[in-house]
Amino acid sequence: MCDQCGCATTPDTVHVHDHAGVVTTRSVDAQSVEILTGLLHENDHVAAHNREHLDRHGILAVNLMSSPGSGKTSLLEATIDALGDRHRIAVIEGDLETENDARRIREKGVPAVQITTGQTCHLDAHMVHDALHALDLGAIDILFIENVGNLVCPASFDLGQHANVTLLAVTEGDDKPAKYPVMFRGSDLVLLAKADLLDVLDDFSPQKAVGHVRDLANPADVFTVSARRADTLVPWIAWLEDRLAACRGGMAPRPRSHPASRHSHHHPHHAGAAE
Amino acid sequence: MHELAICQSLLREVQRVAARNDASEVVRIGVVVGPLSGVEAPLLERAFTLARCGTIAANATLEIEEAPLTVWCESCGVESQVAMNALLCGRCGTWKVDLRSGNELLLKQVELSRDETAGATG
Ligand SMILES: Nc1nc2c(ncn2[C@@H]2O[C@H](COP(=O)(O)OP(=O)(O)OP(=O)(O)O)[C@@H](O)[C@H]2O)c(=O)[nH]1
Ligand SMILES: [Zn+2]
Ligand SMILES: [Zn+2]
Ligand SMILES: [Zn+2]
Ligand SMILES: [Zn+2]
């Protein structure tokens, strides 16, 4: 179907609309090229490049995702306090607008690069690449990338991180993983955040939240944390330090499968025309 | 909505394929989209009609093939068709399964034309 005039085109003709609105039908020597490349091929290339940068410096890079306001920046502030001066931290902040989050991090004495995405509801690998070049990678142990508050789009864009950490605030309902399966299926760790509020919320069941994560065939750990209570951060800090040790030992983890970078398993005829 | 960003990426890839094959025009683009890809087929289609303007694919049609959602259970040795938020073995109900299909986001086929014949006006 030709969208503009609504006519059907036979396989060997094509209607061409020029600027004056004249429709030309010409017969074409059509050639079909079979390829199987990810739609986000370009992004994935840059993400792989970012990962090389990070791996070369033995940096652990964590992509923090959640709905808007689930407590990502607060968790980062508390994490910076909890890690003390044991590790050198840097943060890349993604927000639609404002430098507020980066300012909050800098107040902790930690370098932060703010990416304002404007209309774009997610970070992509190109944006993170530019931010990486604005940081001194030789002076970083753990890099946190706070993605734009959004449970949909960030799941599709590999940034070059080693792990995806998704926050689910206990104020949001324990069935969020069932509603946003792409995001929660791709999470290497789920943090049930704002856990200090569990006492006053009788309808959030951490066990049910875990069940919904398992229903996505995801074995990821699920920890309960509160940015207001340092003692709740112990498992999270240990989780980070385990992975940091792996990065330093040249065994950097890879994030759970990124849907967009999928190479098909069920199309055996991989006529890879693209490089 | 990130379907527009994905379309732009798709079109850049298509443009590369067209250039490699000395094509003058892209006639048809075939993609495979799984339910767990994070992309909605109708939104992708709508974004495509905007994103293709002014590109070599300005007149191209986009054909979206929706991949099935299937998981493989190692202990049962069976493959099951499942729902997006219940990736469980259809036989034993375990979540310890491998996703076999359903998260694809692939450019599968591009139909190109070379401008060799200038034909009649319609
Ligand atoms: N009670 C409680 N409130 C919290 C906790 N963490 C964050 N908050 C509050 O939740 C609100 C949002 O927190 P932020 O840390 O800015 O959330 P965010 O995810 O970074 O937000 P965006 O970047 O805008 O998506 C603030 O009012 C915080 O004080 C927590 O552990 N307990
Ligand atoms: Zn924030
Ligand atoms: Zn670089
Ligand atoms: Zn988006
Ligand atoms: Zn089974």
PDB file of C-alpha atoms and ligand atoms in Angstrom, chain A residues 119-123 148 150 152-157, chain B residues 1-6, ligand 4:
ATOM      1  CA  GLN A 119      12.293  15.404  24.996  1.00  0.00           C
ATOM      2  CA  THR A 120      14.029  12.051  25.096  1.00  0.00           C
ATOM      3  CA  CYS A 121      12.724   9.787  27.801  1.00  0.00           C
ATOM      4  CA  HIS A 122      15.823   7.612  28.156  1.00  0.00           C
ATOM      5  CA  LEU A 123      19.599   7.753  28.038  1.00  0.00           C
ATOM      6  CA  VAL A 148      15.681   9.037  33.311  1.00  0.00           C
ATOM      7  CA  ASN A 150      10.796   5.851  33.300  1.00  0.00           C
ATOM      8  CA  VAL A 152       9.607   1.728  29.707  1.00  0.00           C
ATOM      9  CA  CYS A 153      12.179   3.244  27.376  1.00  0.00           C
ATOM     10  CA  PRO A 154      15.454   2.879  29.320  1.00  0.00           C
ATOM     11  CA  ALA A 155      15.005  -0.899  29.141  1.00  0.00           C
ATOM     12  CA  SER A 156      15.637  -0.825  25.397  1.00  0.00           C
ATOM     13  CA  PHE A 157      18.939   1.040  25.310  1.00  0.00           C
TER      14      PHE A 157
ATOM     15  CA  MET B   1       7.895   6.843  23.690  1.00  0.00           C
ATOM     16  CA  HIS B   2      11.131   5.836  22.164  1.00  0.00           C
ATOM     17  CA  GLU B   3       9.759   4.295  18.974  1.00  0.00           C
ATOM     18  CA  LEU B   4      10.842   7.389  17.030  1.00  0.00           C
ATOM     19  CA  ALA B   5      14.430   7.003  18.249  1.00  0.00           C
ATOM     20  CA  ILE B   6      14.314   3.347  17.257  1.00  0.00           C
TER      21      ILE B   6
HETATM   22 ZN    ZN C   4      12.483   6.623  25.349  1.00  0.00          ZN
END
